[in-house]
Short mmCIF file of C-alpha atoms in Angstrom, two decimals:
data_model
loop_
_atom_site.label_atom_id
_atom_site.label_comp_id
_atom_site.label_asym_id
_atom_site.label_seq_id
_atom_site.Cartn_x
_atom_site.Cartn_y
_atom_site.Cartn_z
CA MET A 1 -72.63 34.08 2.20
CA VAL A 2 -75.73 32.81 3.99
CA ASP A 3 -78.73 32.42 1.71
CA ARG A 4 -81.26 35.05 2.89
CA THR A 5 -84.38 32.98 2.25
CA SER A 6 -83.01 29.92 4.06
CA LEU A 7 -81.95 32.05 7.00
CA GLU A 8 -85.35 33.78 7.26
CA ILE A 9 -87.13 30.42 7.24
CA LEU A 10 -84.81 29.10 9.92
CA LEU A 11 -85.25 32.15 12.17
CA LYS A 12 -89.03 31.98 11.75
CA GLN A 13 -89.04 28.33 12.80
CA ILE A 14 -87.05 29.21 15.93
CA ALA A 15 -89.35 32.16 16.73
CA GLU A 16 -92.43 29.97 16.38
CA GLY A 17 -90.94 27.27 18.58
CA LYS A 18 -90.90 24.67 15.82
CA ILE A 19 -87.21 24.05 16.44
CA THR A 20 -85.03 24.88 19.42
CA PRO A 21 -82.17 27.42 19.30
CA SER A 22 -79.69 24.52 19.63
CA GLU A 23 -81.24 22.79 16.63
CA GLY A 24 -81.02 26.10 14.77
CA VAL A 25 -77.29 26.29 15.41
CA GLU A 26 -76.88 22.78 14.02
CA LYS A 27 -78.77 23.77 10.87
CA LEU A 28 -76.63 26.89 10.48
CA LYS A 29 -73.58 24.67 10.17
CA TYR A 30 -74.74 23.50 6.77
CA LEU A 31 -76.19 26.63 5.14
CA ASN A 32 -75.07 27.74 1.71
CA PHE A 33 -71.66 28.65 0.28
CA GLU A 34 -70.67 31.65 -1.84
CA ALA A 35 -69.56 31.23 -5.45
CA ILE A 36 -66.82 33.39 -6.97
CA ASP A 37 -67.27 33.56 -10.74
CA ASN A 38 -66.88 30.01 -12.06
CA PHE A 39 -63.67 28.99 -10.25
CA ALA A 40 -64.35 28.85 -6.50
CA LYS A 41 -67.04 28.21 -3.89
CA ILE A 42 -66.29 29.62 -0.44
CA ASP A 43 -67.48 27.64 2.57
CA HIS A 44 -68.22 30.41 5.09
CA HIS A 45 -69.54 28.04 7.75
CA ARG A 46 -66.53 25.77 7.98
CA GLN A 47 -65.35 27.36 11.22
CA LEU A 48 -68.77 26.91 12.78
CA ARG A 49 -68.87 23.31 11.57
CA THR A 50 -65.28 22.18 12.21
CA GLY A 51 -63.73 24.82 14.48
CA PHE A 52 -61.38 26.27 11.84
CA PRO A 53 -62.09 28.45 8.79
CA GLU A 54 -61.49 27.37 5.22
CA VAL A 55 -57.92 27.88 4.00
CA ILE A 56 -56.78 28.84 0.49
CA TRP A 57 -54.55 26.35 -1.32
CA SER A 58 -52.56 28.75 -3.50
CA GLN A 59 -50.62 26.34 -5.69
CA GLY A 60 -52.17 26.23 -9.16
CA LYS A 61 -54.25 29.39 -8.66
CA THR A 62 -53.52 32.70 -10.38
CA PRO A 63 -52.78 35.81 -8.27
CA GLU A 64 -56.09 37.32 -9.39
CA GLN A 65 -58.04 34.24 -8.31
CA ILE A 66 -56.33 34.30 -4.93
CA ARG A 67 -57.03 38.02 -4.56
CA GLN A 68 -60.73 37.54 -5.27
CA ILE A 69 -60.98 34.66 -2.81
CA ILE A 70 -59.24 36.68 -0.10
CA HIS A 71 -61.58 39.63 -0.72
CA VAL A 72 -64.66 37.46 -0.14
CA MET A 73 -63.28 35.47 2.78
CA ARG A 74 -62.07 38.47 4.81
CA GLN A 75 -65.64 39.81 4.96
CA ASN A 76 -66.79 36.69 6.77
CA SER A 77 -63.88 35.37 8.83
CA PRO A 78 -61.45 36.81 11.41
CA LEU A 79 -58.70 34.73 9.79
CA VAL A 80 -57.87 34.45 6.10
CA MET A 81 -54.98 32.12 5.37
CA ALA A 82 -53.33 31.00 2.13
CA THR A 83 -50.79 28.16 1.99
CA ARG A 84 -48.12 27.22 -0.59
CA LEU A 85 -47.86 30.81 -1.74
CA GLU A 86 -44.66 31.66 -3.59
CA ALA A 87 -42.82 34.87 -2.69
CA ASP A 88 -43.35 36.61 -6.03
CA VAL A 89 -47.10 35.99 -5.90
CA ALA A 90 -47.22 37.18 -2.28
CA GLU A 91 -45.43 40.39 -3.26
CA THR A 92 -48.00 41.02 -6.00
CA LEU A 93 -50.88 40.36 -3.61
CA GLN A 94 -49.47 42.63 -0.90
CA GLU A 95 -49.63 45.52 -3.37
CA GLN A 96 -53.35 44.84 -3.85
CA VAL A 97 -54.55 43.48 -0.50
CA GLN A 98 -54.36 45.56 2.66
CA ASP A 99 -52.90 44.01 5.86
CA LEU A 100 -51.71 40.84 4.13
CA ARG A 101 -48.78 39.34 6.06
CA TYR A 102 -46.36 36.88 4.46
CA TYR A 103 -44.27 34.22 6.16
CA PRO A 104 -41.65 33.35 3.50
CA LEU A 105 -40.20 30.17 5.02
CA ALA A 106 -43.65 28.68 5.58
CA LYS A 107 -44.98 30.09 2.29
CA ILE A 108 -48.11 31.23 4.10
CA ALA A 109 -49.96 34.55 3.78
CA ALA A 110 -52.56 35.64 6.30
CA ILE A 111 -54.90 38.40 7.37
CA GLY A 112 -56.04 38.50 10.99
CA GLN A 113 -55.99 35.69 13.53
CA ASN A 114 -58.40 33.01 14.67
CA SER A 115 -60.70 34.58 17.26
CA ASP A 116 -60.50 31.51 19.54
CA LYS A 117 -57.51 30.76 21.78
CA TYR A 118 -56.92 27.22 22.99
CA LYS A 119 -55.19 25.64 25.95
CA GLY A 120 -52.33 23.28 25.29
CA LYS A 121 -49.16 23.57 23.27
CA ILE A 122 -48.14 22.16 19.91
CA SER A 123 -44.46 21.19 20.08
CA ILE A 124 -42.73 20.80 16.71
CA VAL A 125 -39.46 18.91 16.25
CA THR A 126 -37.36 18.72 13.08
CA ALA A 127 -34.61 16.32 12.12
CA GLY A 128 -32.61 18.83 10.06
CA THR A 129 -32.48 22.41 8.86
CA ALA A 130 -33.65 21.33 5.40
CA ASP A 131 -36.97 20.25 6.98
CA LEU A 132 -37.70 23.77 8.25
CA PRO A 133 -40.06 24.91 5.46
CA VAL A 134 -42.46 22.05 6.23
CA ALA A 135 -42.04 22.52 9.98
CA GLU A 136 -42.67 26.26 9.73
CA GLU A 137 -45.79 25.60 7.68
CA ALA A 138 -47.03 23.58 10.65
CA ALA A 139 -45.87 26.16 13.20
CA ILE A 140 -47.42 29.19 11.52
CA THR A 141 -50.64 27.28 10.88
CA GLY A 142 -50.87 26.35 14.56
CA GLU A 143 -50.21 29.90 15.73
CA LEU A 144 -52.72 31.46 13.33
CA CYS A 145 -55.35 28.96 14.46
CA GLY A 146 -55.00 30.04 18.09
CA PHE A 147 -52.46 27.62 19.59
CA THR A 148 -49.19 28.15 21.40
CA VAL A 149 -46.33 26.60 19.40
CA GLU A 150 -42.93 25.47 20.64
CA ARG A 151 -40.10 24.85 18.16
CA LEU A 152 -37.15 22.46 18.46
CA TRP A 153 -35.06 22.42 15.29
CA ASP A 154 -32.20 20.25 13.97
CA VAL A 155 -32.18 17.35 16.45
CA GLY A 156 -32.09 14.39 14.06
CA VAL A 157 -30.90 10.88 14.87
CA ALA A 158 -27.48 11.44 13.26
CA GLY A 159 -26.65 13.38 16.43
CA ILE A 160 -29.02 11.81 18.94
CA HIS A 161 -27.38 13.64 21.86
CA ARG A 162 -28.92 16.89 20.56
CA LEU A 163 -32.39 15.42 20.98
CA LEU A 164 -31.68 13.87 24.37
CA ASN A 165 -30.33 17.20 25.60
CA HIS A 166 -33.88 18.55 25.15
CA ARG A 167 -35.68 15.53 26.54
CA HIS A 168 -37.57 17.67 29.05
CA LEU A 169 -39.34 19.46 26.16
CA ILE A 170 -40.53 16.11 24.83
CA THR A 171 -41.73 14.69 28.14
CA GLN A 172 -43.61 17.92 28.95
CA ALA A 173 -45.28 18.25 25.53
CA ASP A 174 -49.08 18.14 25.05
CA ILE A 175 -48.78 16.98 21.45
CA LEU A 176 -45.76 16.59 19.17
CA ILE A 177 -45.30 17.10 15.45
CA VAL A 178 -42.08 15.47 14.26
CA VAL A 179 -40.78 16.44 10.82
CA ALA A 180 -38.08 14.38 9.12
CA GLY A 181 -36.74 13.43 5.72
CA MET A 182 -33.95 11.04 4.69
CA GLU A 183 -34.84 7.68 6.34
CA GLY A 184 -37.48 9.27 8.60
CA ALA A 185 -36.39 7.64 11.87
CA LEU A 186 -36.87 10.59 14.23
CA PRO A 187 -40.62 10.11 15.01
CA SER A 188 -39.94 6.57 16.29
CA VAL A 189 -37.27 7.83 18.66
CA VAL A 190 -39.42 10.72 19.89
CA ALA A 191 -42.46 8.50 20.38
CA GLY A 192 -40.35 6.18 22.51
CA LEU A 193 -39.72 9.10 24.89
CA ALA A 194 -43.08 10.90 24.82
CA ASN A 195 -46.33 10.31 26.73
CA CYS A 196 -48.50 12.26 24.26
CA PRO A 197 -49.64 11.76 20.66
CA VAL A 198 -46.96 12.11 17.98
CA ILE A 199 -47.82 13.28 14.47
CA ALA A 200 -45.10 12.30 12.01
CA VAL A 201 -44.49 14.36 8.86
CA PRO A 202 -42.22 12.87 6.20
CA THR A 203 -40.46 15.40 3.99
CA SER A 204 -39.15 15.07 0.46
CA ILE A 205 -35.58 15.80 1.63
CA GLY A 206 -33.03 13.08 0.84
CA TYR A 207 -30.86 11.36 -1.76
CA GLY A 208 -32.20 9.43 -4.74
CA THR A 209 -33.40 6.34 -2.92
CA SER A 210 -35.50 8.46 -0.57
CA PHE A 211 -37.87 8.64 -3.56
CA GLY A 212 -39.03 12.18 -2.80
CA GLY A 213 -40.05 11.34 0.78
CA LEU A 214 -41.58 7.91 0.15
CA SER A 215 -38.80 6.18 2.10
CA ALA A 216 -39.43 8.41 5.15
CA LEU A 217 -43.18 7.89 4.82
CA LEU A 218 -42.84 4.10 4.82
CA THR A 219 -40.46 4.19 7.80
CA MET A 220 -42.94 6.25 9.80
CA LEU A 221 -45.87 4.02 8.85
CA ASN A 222 -43.86 0.95 9.91
CA SER A 223 -42.66 2.41 13.21
CA CYS A 224 -42.41 0.01 16.14
CA ALA A 225 -43.16 2.89 18.55
CA THR A 226 -46.79 3.38 19.59
CA GLY A 227 -48.90 6.52 19.51
CA ILE A 228 -47.76 7.76 16.08
CA GLY A 229 -50.06 9.08 13.38
CA VAL A 230 -48.59 9.87 9.95
CA VAL A 231 -49.66 12.56 7.47
CA ASN A 232 -48.71 12.90 3.83
CA ILE A 233 -45.29 13.93 2.52
CA ASP A 234 -44.47 17.63 3.18
CA ASN A 235 -47.92 18.19 4.75
CA GLY A 236 -47.03 20.51 7.62
CA PHE A 237 -50.43 22.20 7.34
CA GLY A 238 -52.31 18.93 7.74
CA ALA A 239 -50.20 17.97 10.75
CA ALA A 240 -50.96 21.25 12.50
CA MET A 241 -54.69 20.95 11.83
CA LEU A 242 -54.76 17.41 13.22
CA ALA A 243 -52.82 18.51 16.29
CA GLY A 244 -55.27 21.38 16.75
CA GLN A 245 -58.28 19.08 16.57
CA ILE A 246 -56.77 16.76 19.19
CA LEU A 247 -56.08 19.66 21.57
CA ARG A 248 -59.57 21.10 21.03
CA LEU A 249 -61.08 17.74 21.91
CA ALA A 250 -58.92 17.57 25.04
CA ASN A 251 -60.15 21.05 26.00
CA ARG A 252 -63.74 19.93 25.49
CA PHE A 253 -63.30 16.94 27.81
CA SER A 254 -61.59 19.14 30.39
CA GLU A 255 -64.51 21.61 30.36
CA LYS A 256 -67.01 18.77 30.86
CA LYS A 257 -65.12 17.58 33.95
CA GLU A 258 -65.19 21.08 35.43
#
């Protein structure tokens, strides 16, 4: 929550003409956070500063800690979102927290929706059905943050004709997130067809020598195709946030031209 004294000083400076309203907005981006007991500090101004609100990483937190964080965040943000939330914990929280929605495949819980809506579409492609949890984490994140999301599932290189049959979706995309495990070859193929940025997401799906996704990660990092950025293993959330930032920047440039 905003520190009252700091806010009063800031407003007084604006009223007296010592700083401009625009300068005041910049200062607001870095005002105080809110502490919850001794285990969390909530950054209420992250949306003002970065365009998206803070998100709860649920893994490693107790249900009670998550509940307390949600209670504080929902008073200050139109969107409260928790990632990597297991189904049993979500069920417990839904009994205690009103209006909490749960997306089981993505392991995401949310209240509300981002108040901003953005132009452009995030297109998400998966190599196989086993990659869907990571892909859905990206898809739900993108939708909750105010973007239109298009899904294209199970079009890996083992049956390349499935991908080529949907080539029009790739060539018309604004930005692509490509999710693949095993050897991780799909982003290279997609990037060779696309005229937009490609965000590659390696997953931990594969046999022993995939090393929990490391093999796919290295393949994507060593791609001969251009225009590929790679996020960490199983990081669908991070891929969606990066895609969102790219589209927001494109919107900003478009508005300046108009």
